[in-house]
Coordinates of C-alpha atoms and ligand atoms in Angstrom, one line a residue:
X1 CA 132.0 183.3 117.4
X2 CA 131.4 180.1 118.4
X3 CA 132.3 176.8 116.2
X4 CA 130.7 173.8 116.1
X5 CA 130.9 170.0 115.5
X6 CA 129.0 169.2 112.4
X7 CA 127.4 165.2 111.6
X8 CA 126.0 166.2 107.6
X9 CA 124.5 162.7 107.2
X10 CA 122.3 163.4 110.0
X11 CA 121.5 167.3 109.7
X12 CA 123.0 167.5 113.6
X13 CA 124.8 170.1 114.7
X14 CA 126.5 171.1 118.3
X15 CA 128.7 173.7 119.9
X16 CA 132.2 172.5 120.0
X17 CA 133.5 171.8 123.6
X18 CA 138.2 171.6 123.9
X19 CA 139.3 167.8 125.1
X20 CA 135.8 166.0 124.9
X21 CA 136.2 163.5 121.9
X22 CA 134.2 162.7 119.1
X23 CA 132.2 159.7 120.3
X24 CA 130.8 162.0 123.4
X25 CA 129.5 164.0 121.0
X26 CA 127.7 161.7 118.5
X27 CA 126.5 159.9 121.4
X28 CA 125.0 163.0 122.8
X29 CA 123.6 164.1 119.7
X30 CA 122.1 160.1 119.3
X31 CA 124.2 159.5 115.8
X32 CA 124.1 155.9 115.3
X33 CA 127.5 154.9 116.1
X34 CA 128.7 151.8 116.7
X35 CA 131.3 152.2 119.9
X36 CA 131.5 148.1 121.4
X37 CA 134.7 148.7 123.0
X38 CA 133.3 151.9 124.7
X39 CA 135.9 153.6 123.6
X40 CA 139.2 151.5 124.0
X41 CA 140.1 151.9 120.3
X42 CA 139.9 147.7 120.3
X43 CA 136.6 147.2 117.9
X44 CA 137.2 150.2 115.4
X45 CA 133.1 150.8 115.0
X46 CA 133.3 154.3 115.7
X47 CA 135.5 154.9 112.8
X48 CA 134.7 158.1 111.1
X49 CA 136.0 160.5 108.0
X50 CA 136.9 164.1 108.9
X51 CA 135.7 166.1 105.6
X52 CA 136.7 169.1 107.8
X53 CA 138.5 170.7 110.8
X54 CA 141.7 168.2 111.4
X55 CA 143.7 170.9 112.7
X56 CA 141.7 171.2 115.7
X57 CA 142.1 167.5 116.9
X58 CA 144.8 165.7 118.6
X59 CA 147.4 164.0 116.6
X60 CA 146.4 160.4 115.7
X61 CA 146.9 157.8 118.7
X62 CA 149.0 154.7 117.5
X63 CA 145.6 152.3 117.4
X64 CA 144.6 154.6 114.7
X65 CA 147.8 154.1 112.8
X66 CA 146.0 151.9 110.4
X67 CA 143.1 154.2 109.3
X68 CA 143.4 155.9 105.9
X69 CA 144.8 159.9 106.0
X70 CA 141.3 161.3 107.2
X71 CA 139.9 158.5 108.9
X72 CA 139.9 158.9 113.0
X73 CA 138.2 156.7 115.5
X74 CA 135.8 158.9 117.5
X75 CA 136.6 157.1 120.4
X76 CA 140.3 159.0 120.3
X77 CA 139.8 161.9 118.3
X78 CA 139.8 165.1 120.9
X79 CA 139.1 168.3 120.4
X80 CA 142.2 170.3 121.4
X81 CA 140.9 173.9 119.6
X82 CA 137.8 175.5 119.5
X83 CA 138.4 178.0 116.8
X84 CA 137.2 176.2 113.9
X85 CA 134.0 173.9 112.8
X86 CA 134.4 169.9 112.3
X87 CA 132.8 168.1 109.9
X88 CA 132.1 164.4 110.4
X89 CA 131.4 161.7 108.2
X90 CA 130.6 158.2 109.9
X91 CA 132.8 155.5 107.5
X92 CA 130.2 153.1 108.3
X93 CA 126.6 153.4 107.8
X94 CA 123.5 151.6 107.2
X95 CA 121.5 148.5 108.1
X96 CA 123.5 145.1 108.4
X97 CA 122.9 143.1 105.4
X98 CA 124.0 139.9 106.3
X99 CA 121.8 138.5 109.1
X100 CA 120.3 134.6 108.8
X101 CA 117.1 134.3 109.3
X102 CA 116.2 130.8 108.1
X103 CA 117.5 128.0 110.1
X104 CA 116.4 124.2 110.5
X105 CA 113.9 123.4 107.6
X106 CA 112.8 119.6 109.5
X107 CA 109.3 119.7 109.3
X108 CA 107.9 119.1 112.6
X109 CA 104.5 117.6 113.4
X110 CA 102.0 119.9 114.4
X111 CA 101.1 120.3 118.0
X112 CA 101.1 123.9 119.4
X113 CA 100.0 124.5 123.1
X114 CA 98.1 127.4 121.3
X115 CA 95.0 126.1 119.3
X116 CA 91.6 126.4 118.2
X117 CA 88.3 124.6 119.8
X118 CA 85.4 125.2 118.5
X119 CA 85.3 129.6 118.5
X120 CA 87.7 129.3 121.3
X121 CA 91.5 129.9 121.2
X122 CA 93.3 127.6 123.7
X123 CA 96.5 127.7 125.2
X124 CA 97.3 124.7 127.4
X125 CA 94.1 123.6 127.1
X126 CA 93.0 127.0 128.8
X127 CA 90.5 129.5 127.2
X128 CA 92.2 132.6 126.5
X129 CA 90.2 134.1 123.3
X130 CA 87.1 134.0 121.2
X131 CA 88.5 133.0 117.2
X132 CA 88.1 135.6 114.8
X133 CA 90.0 134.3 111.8
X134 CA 93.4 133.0 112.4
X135 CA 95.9 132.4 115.5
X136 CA 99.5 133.5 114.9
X137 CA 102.3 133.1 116.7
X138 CA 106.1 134.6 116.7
X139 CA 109.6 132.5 117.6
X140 CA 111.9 135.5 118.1
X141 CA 115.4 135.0 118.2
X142 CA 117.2 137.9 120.1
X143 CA 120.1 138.0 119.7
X144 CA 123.3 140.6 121.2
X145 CA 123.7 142.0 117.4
X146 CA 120.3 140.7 115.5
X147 CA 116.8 140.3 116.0
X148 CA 115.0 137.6 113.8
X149 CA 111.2 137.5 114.1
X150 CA 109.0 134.7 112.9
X151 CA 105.6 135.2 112.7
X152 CA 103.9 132.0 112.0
X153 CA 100.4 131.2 111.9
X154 CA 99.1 128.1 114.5
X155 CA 96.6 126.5 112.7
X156 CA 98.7 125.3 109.5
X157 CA 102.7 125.9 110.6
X158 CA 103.2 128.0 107.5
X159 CA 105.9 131.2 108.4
X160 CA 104.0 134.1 107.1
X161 CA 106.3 136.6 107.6
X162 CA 110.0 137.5 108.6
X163 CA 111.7 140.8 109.9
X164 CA 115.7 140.4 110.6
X165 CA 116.9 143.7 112.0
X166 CA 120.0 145.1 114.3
X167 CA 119.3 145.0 118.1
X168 CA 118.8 148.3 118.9
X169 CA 120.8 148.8 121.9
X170 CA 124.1 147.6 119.8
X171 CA 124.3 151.0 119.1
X172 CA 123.8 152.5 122.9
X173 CA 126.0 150.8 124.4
X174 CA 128.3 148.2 122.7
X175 CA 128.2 144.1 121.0
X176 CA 129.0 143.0 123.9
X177 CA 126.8 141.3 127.0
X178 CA 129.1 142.4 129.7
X179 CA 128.3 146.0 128.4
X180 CA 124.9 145.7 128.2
X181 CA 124.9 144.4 131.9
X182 CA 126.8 147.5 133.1
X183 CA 124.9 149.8 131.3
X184 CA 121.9 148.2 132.8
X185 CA 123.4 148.7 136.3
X186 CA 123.9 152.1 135.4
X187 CA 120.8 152.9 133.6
X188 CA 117.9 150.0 135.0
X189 CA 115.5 149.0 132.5
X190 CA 116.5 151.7 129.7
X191 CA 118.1 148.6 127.5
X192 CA 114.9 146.6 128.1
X193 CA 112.7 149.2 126.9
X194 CA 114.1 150.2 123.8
X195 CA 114.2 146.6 123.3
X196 CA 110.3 146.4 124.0
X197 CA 109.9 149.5 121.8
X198 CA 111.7 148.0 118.7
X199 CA 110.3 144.8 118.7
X200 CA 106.7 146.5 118.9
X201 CA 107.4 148.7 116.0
X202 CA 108.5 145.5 114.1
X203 CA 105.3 143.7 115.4
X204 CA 102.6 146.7 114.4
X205 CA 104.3 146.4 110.3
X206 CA 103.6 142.3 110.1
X207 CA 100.7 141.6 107.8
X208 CA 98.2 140.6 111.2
X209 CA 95.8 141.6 112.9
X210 CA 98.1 141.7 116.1
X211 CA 95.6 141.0 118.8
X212 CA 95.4 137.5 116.6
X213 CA 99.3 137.2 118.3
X214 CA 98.7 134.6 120.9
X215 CA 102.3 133.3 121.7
X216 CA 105.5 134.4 121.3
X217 CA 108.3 132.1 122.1
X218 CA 111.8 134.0 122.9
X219 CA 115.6 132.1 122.8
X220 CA 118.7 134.2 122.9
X221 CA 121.8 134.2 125.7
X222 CA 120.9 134.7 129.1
X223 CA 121.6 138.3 129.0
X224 CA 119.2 139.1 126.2
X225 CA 116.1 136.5 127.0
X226 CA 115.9 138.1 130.6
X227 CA 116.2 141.7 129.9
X228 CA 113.7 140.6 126.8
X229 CA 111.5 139.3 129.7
X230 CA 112.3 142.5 132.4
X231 CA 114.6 140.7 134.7
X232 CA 117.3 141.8 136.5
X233 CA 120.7 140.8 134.5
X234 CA 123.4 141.7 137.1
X235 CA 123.7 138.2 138.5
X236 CA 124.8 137.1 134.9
X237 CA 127.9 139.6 135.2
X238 CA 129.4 138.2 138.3
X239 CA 130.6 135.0 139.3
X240 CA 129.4 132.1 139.0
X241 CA 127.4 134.0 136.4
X242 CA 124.3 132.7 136.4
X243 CA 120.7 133.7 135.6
X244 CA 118.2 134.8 138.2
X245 CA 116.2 131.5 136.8
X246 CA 119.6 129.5 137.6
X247 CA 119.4 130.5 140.9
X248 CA 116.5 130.1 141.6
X249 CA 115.8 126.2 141.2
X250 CA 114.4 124.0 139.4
X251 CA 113.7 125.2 135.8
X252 CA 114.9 128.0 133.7
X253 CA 112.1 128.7 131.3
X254 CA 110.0 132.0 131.4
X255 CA 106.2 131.9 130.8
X256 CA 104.6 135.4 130.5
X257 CA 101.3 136.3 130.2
X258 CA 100.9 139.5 127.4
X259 CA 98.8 141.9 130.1
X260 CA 102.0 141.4 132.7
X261 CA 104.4 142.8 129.1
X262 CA 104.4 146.0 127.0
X263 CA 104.9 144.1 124.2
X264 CA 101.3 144.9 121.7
X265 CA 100.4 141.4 121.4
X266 CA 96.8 139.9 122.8
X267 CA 96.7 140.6 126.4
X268 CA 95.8 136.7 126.9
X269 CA 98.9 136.0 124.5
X270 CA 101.4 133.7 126.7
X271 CA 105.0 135.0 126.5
X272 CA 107.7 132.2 126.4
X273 CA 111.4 132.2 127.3
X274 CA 113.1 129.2 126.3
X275 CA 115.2 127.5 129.6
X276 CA 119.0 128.6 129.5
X277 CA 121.7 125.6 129.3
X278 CA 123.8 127.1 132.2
X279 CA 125.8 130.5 132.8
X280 CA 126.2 132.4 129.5
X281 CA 125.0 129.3 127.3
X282 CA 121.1 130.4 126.8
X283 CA 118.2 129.6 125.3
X284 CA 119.5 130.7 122.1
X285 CA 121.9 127.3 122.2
X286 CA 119.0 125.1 123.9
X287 CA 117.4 126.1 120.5
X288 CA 120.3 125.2 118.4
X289 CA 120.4 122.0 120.3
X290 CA 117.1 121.4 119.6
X291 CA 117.2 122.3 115.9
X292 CA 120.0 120.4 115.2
X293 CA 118.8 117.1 116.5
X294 CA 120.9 117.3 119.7
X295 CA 118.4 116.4 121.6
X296 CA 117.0 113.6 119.4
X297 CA 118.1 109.9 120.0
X298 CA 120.7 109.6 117.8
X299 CA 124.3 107.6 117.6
X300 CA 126.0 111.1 115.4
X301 CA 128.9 112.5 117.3
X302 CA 128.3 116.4 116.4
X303 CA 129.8 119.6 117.6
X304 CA 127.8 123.2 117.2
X305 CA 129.5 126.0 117.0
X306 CA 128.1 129.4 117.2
X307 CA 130.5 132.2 116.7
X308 CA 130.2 135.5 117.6
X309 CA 131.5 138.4 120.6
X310 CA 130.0 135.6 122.8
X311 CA 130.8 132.0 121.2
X312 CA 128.7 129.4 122.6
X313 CA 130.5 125.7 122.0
X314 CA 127.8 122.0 122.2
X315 CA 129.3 118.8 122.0
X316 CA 126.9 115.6 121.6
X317 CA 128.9 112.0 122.0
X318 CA 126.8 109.0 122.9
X319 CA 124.1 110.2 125.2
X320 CA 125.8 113.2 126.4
X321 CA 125.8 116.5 125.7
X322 CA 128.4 119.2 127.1
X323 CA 128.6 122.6 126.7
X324 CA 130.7 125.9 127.0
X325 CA 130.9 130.0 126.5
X326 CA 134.3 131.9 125.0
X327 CA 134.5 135.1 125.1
X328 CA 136.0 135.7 121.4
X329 CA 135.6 139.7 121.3
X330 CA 135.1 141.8 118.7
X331 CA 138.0 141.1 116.4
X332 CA 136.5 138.7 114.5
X333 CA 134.0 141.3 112.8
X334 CA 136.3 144.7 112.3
X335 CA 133.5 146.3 110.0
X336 CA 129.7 144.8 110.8
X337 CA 128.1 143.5 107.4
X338 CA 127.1 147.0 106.0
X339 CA 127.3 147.9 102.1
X340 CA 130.3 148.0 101.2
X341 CA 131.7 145.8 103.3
X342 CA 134.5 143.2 101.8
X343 CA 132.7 139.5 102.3
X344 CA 134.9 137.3 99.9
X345 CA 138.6 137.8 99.4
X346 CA 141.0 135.3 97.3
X347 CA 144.5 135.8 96.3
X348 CA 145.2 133.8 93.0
X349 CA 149.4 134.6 91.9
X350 CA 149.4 137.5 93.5
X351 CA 146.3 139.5 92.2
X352 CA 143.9 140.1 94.8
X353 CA 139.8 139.7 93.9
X354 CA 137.6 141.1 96.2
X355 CA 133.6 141.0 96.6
X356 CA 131.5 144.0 99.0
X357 CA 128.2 143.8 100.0
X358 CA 126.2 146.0 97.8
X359 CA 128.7 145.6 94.8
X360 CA 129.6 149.2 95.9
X361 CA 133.3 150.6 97.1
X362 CA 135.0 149.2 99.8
X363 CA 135.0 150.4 103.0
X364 CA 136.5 147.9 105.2
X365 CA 136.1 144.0 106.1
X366 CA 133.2 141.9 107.5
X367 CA 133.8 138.7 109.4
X368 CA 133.0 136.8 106.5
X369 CA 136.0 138.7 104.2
X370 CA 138.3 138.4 107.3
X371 CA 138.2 134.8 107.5
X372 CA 138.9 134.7 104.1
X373 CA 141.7 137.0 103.9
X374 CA 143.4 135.0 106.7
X375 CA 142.7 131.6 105.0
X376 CA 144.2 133.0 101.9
X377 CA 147.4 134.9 103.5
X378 CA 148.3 131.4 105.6
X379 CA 147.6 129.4 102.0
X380 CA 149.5 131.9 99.8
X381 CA 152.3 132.0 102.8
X382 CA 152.4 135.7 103.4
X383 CA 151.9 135.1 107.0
X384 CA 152.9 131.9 109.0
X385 CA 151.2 129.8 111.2
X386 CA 151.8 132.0 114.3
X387 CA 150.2 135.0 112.7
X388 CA 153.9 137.1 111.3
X389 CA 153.6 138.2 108.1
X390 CA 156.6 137.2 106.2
X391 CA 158.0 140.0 104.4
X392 CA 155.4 142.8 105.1
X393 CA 154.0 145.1 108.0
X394 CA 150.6 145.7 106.3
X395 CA 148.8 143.6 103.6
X396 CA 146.7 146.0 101.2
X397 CA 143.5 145.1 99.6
X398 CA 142.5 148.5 98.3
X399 CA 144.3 151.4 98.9
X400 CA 142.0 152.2 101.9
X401 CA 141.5 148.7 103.2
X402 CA 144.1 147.1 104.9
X403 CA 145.5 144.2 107.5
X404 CA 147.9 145.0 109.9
X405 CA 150.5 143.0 111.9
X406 CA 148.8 144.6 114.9
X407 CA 145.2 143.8 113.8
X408 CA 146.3 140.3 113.7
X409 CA 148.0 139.9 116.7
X410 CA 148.0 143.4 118.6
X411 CA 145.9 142.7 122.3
X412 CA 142.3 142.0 121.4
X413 CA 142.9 141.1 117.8
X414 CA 142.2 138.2 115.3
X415 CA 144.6 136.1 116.9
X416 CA 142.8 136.5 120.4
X417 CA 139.6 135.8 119.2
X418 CA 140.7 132.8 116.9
X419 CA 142.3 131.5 120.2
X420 CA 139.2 131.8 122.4
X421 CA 137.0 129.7 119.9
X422 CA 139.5 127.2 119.4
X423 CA 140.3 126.6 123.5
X424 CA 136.7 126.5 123.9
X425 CA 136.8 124.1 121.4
X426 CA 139.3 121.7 122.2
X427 CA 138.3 121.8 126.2
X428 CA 135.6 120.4 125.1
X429 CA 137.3 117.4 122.9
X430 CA 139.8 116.9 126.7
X431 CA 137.1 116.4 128.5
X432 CA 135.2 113.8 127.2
X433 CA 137.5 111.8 125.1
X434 CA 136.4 112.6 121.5
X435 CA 138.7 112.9 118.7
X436 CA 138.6 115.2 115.5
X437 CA 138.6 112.5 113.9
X438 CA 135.8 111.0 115.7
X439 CA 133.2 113.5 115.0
X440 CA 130.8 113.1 112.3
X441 CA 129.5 116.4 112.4
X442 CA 130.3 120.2 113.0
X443 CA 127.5 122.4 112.7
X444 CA 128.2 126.2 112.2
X445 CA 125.1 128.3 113.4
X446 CA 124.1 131.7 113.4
X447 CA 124.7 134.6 111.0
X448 CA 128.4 134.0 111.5
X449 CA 128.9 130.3 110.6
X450 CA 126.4 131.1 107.7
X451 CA 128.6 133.9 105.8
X452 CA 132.0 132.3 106.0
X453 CA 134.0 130.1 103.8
X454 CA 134.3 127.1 105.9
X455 CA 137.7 126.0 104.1
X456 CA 139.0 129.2 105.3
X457 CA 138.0 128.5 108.7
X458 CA 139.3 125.1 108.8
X459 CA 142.2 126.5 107.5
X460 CA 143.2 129.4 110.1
X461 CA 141.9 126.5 113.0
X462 CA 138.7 128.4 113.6
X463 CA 136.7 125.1 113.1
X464 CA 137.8 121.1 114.2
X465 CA 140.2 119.8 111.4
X466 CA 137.4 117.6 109.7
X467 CA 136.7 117.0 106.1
X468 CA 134.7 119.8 104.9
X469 CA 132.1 117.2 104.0
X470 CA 131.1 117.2 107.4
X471 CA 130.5 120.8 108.3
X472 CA 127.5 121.9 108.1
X473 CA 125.8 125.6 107.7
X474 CA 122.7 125.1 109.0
X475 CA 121.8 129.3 109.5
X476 CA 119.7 130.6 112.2
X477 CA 119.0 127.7 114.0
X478 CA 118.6 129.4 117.2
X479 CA 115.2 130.7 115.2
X480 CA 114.7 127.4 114.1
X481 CA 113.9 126.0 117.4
X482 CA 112.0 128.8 118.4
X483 CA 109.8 127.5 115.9
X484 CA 110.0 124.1 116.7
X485 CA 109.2 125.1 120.3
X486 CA 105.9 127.4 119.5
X487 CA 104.5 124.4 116.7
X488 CA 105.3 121.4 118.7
X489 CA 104.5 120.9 122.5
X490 CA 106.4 117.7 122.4
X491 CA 109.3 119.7 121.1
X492 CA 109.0 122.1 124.1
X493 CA 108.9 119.7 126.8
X494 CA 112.0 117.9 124.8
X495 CA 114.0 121.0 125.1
X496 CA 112.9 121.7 128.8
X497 CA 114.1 117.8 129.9
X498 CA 116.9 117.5 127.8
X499 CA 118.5 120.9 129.5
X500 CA 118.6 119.5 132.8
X501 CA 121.3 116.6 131.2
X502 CA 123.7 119.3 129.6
X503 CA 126.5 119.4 131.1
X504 CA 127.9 123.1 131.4
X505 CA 131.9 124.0 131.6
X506 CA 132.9 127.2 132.8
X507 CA 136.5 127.6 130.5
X508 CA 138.2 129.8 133.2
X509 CA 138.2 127.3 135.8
X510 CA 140.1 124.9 133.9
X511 CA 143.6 124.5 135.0
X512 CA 146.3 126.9 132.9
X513 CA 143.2 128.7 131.3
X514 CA 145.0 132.0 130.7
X515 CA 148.0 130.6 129.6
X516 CA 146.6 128.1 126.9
X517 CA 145.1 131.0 125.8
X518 CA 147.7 133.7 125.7
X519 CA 150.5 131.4 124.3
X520 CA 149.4 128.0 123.2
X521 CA 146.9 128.1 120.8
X522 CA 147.7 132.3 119.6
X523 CA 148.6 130.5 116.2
X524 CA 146.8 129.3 112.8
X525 CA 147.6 125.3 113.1
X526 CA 144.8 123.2 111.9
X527 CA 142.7 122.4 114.8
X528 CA 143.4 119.1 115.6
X529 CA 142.6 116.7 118.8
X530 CA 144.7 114.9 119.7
Ligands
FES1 S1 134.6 152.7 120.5 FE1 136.2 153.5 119.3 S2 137.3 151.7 118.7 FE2 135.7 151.0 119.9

């Protein structure tokens, strides 16, 4: 008789196989599993619950010594028998629940490069359609985890409608760019086209008439606006890790027309990719920059911070405006923002209060909850500033949701990632001069910055040491200036100049890189410069 490997949730079903592990399987079977580490046992996505058939897998590997009694990660879990079936439950499943959307409200004047004369729709002053009874156009943010789409209509500015959903190809091959990019090596174009083949889905449910589409401005990092746009990503993964647009010359904006894409919008429609800041720091930031008034004449001394696998890091002091990439890893995010997800934690004498997405049981911890629950160990000392719990191993929120020491400060964990930000950070104060003290604003953007407490964050020295007065939430503003961008051609051309004067630091060429980052910041100090 033969056994087999059973995934309930999804009515899947296949022949079991000895020493080929769990994630294979669900990966071959298309089970929608989250796996960024690609298998490492670093992110913990692929966790699952075995309802039956532990006997025939290996024992538990120590990065799973932190998972409840029947909990494996996929990743390691290998069948070492094949006389008995397996049943699978994923721990985590769903659609993410915390994505921004809105970023950026500023009213802008209206101007598009897309517009009606007379029965004719215009773009650049160019024919490219007869009217029928509106002109809409889309400002998608694309981002490595989330999609944000915008459609907006032309002719009055007003944001019709607004689809958030998960990037599809997080869940074929990791959160990560550097993934993506391999896997595109591996496998050209296949990332690109279920891209294409999500968005269009997403496009064909908006209340249009999608031949009225006639512009679509794209921002996102390198990686995602030019596999969004077809081009070849694997420059982006070497050194000096640049763009084919980078290398190229001049200018690093995209300009598409809809017959030359598979993406179901008019065929005249013109396809925009915002220009990239340098290296890893993309459109996506170019529209933060442009959202946030960065690029506006204006005496404020601001940071931006956008936190996430990639961080991307803008400073603006006088006239200048400097910029840099971290990679911060997974850590930050142990469980992505499903239902029943912790997102709030406090600790008031002891007693622990808790809030999930979804009201529902926990499961495990969302970046927002795990900036909390480090805000609140360093506050209620049960941990010290260089990341030791005090009298324990493991703190316990529930009895299946925990923090371990090696979560915290095992390779790849909180501590790592917490480092990253704050080097990129501080770099950034070194080089140009500017104090904590001196800046007047910190902007958090992105789904990210939106969902966490920023006390906590100031707290664990995730964010500048500045009174919380002065940091600002300002959501999706990477969507934001896509907006700006597809309403406004002054806006446009601002964002295309203003680029060119970003200056772009690449963090592992500064001297002692690795060990600032292995030994002096791996602690929870406030983040303070000088
Ligand atoms: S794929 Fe299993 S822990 Fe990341």
């Amino acid at each position: 008789m033969k056994y087999k490997i059973h995934f309930p949730q999804f009515h899947k079903e296949i022949e079991l196989l000895k020493e080929k592990n769990i994630l294979d399987y669900a990966r071959e079977l298309k089970i929608p599993i989250g796996s960024s580490c690609k298998g490492r046992g670093i992110c913990k996505e692929c966790r699952i619950v075995i309802e039956k058939g532990c006997e025939v897998l290996n024992q538990k590997t120590e990065l799973e010594n932190d998972l409840n009694r029947n909990e494996r990660l996929a990743c390691q879990a290998i069948i070492k028998d094949d006389s008995a079936d397996i049943h699978i439950r994923l721990s985590y499943q769903g659609s993410l629940e915390q994505i921004a959307t809105e970023g950026g409200k500023k009213e802008v004047k209206l101007n598009p490069l897309t517009r009606k004369k007379g029965n004719k729709v215009l773009f650049d002053d160019k024919e490219i359609g007869s009217y029928q009874n509106h002109i809409y156009g889309i400002a998608a943010d694309i981002g490595t985890t989330t999609i944000v789409l915008h459609l907006v209509d032309l002719e009055s500015g007003k944001l019709i409608f607004t689809s958030a959903f998960e990037n599809p190809q997080r869940l074929i091959d990791g959160n990560d760019v550097i993934s993506r990019i391999m896997y595109d090596r591996e496998k050209p174009a296949a990332l690109c086209e279920e891209l294409i083949s999500c968005i269009n889905e997403k496009i064909s449910k908006m209340p249009c008439d999608t031949n009225e589409i006639y512009e679509m401005v794209a921002v996102g990092n390198s990686t995602m606006r030019d596999m969004f746009f077809g081009l070849d990503v694997q420059s982006i993964g070497v050194k000096p890790f640049k763009s084919v647009t980078e290398l190229r010359g001049s200018f690093t904006f995209l300009n598409k027309r809809g017959s030359n894409s598979p993406l179901r919008i008019n065929k005249n429609a013109n396809i925009y990719g915002a220009p990239l800041i340098g290296s890893h720091v993309g459109a996506d930031t170019t529209a933060v920059c442009l959202c946030t008034g960065f690029f506006d004449e204006s005496n404020l001394t601001a940071m931006a911070i956008d936190i996430g696998t990639n961080g991307e890091i803008v400073l603006k002091y006088d006239h200048n405006i400097i910029a840099t990439s971290c990679a911060a890893g997974p850590a930050l995010e142990p469980m992505p923002a499903l239902r029943g997800a912790i997102q709030r934690i406090s600790i008031d004498n002891g007693e622990i209060g808790w809030k999930t997405i979804g009201n529902t049981e926990p499961v495990g911890i969302c970046g927002s909850g795990i900036i909390d629950l480090l805000g609140e160990l360093i506050k209620t000392k049960e941990i010290d500033e260089n990341g030791y719990f005090v009298n324990r191993k493991v703190f316990k929120i529930t009895d299946k949701v925990q923090l371990t020491q090696n979560a915290i400060k095992g390779e790849n964990g909180l501590m790592w990632s917490k480092a990253a930000i704050c080097l990129g950070i501080k770099v950034l104060l070194e080089e140009t001069g500017i104090s904590t003290d001196d800046l007047d604003r910190v902007y958090l953007a992105g789904s990210f910055g939106s969902y966490i407490d920023k006390e906590n964050a100031r707290r664990i020295g995730l964010i500048p040491a500045v009174p919380l007065i002065k940091v600002v939430q300002v959501g999706n503003a990477a969507a934001g200036g896509a907006k700006e961008i597809l309403l406004s051609r002054e806006r446009r051309r601002l964002a295309e100049e203003s680029v060119k004067k970003v200056k772009h630091i690449d963090l592992e060429l500064i001297p002692n890189y690795g060990e600032r980052l292995m030994l002096d910041e791996q602690n929870f100090k406030k983040l303070k410069f000088p």
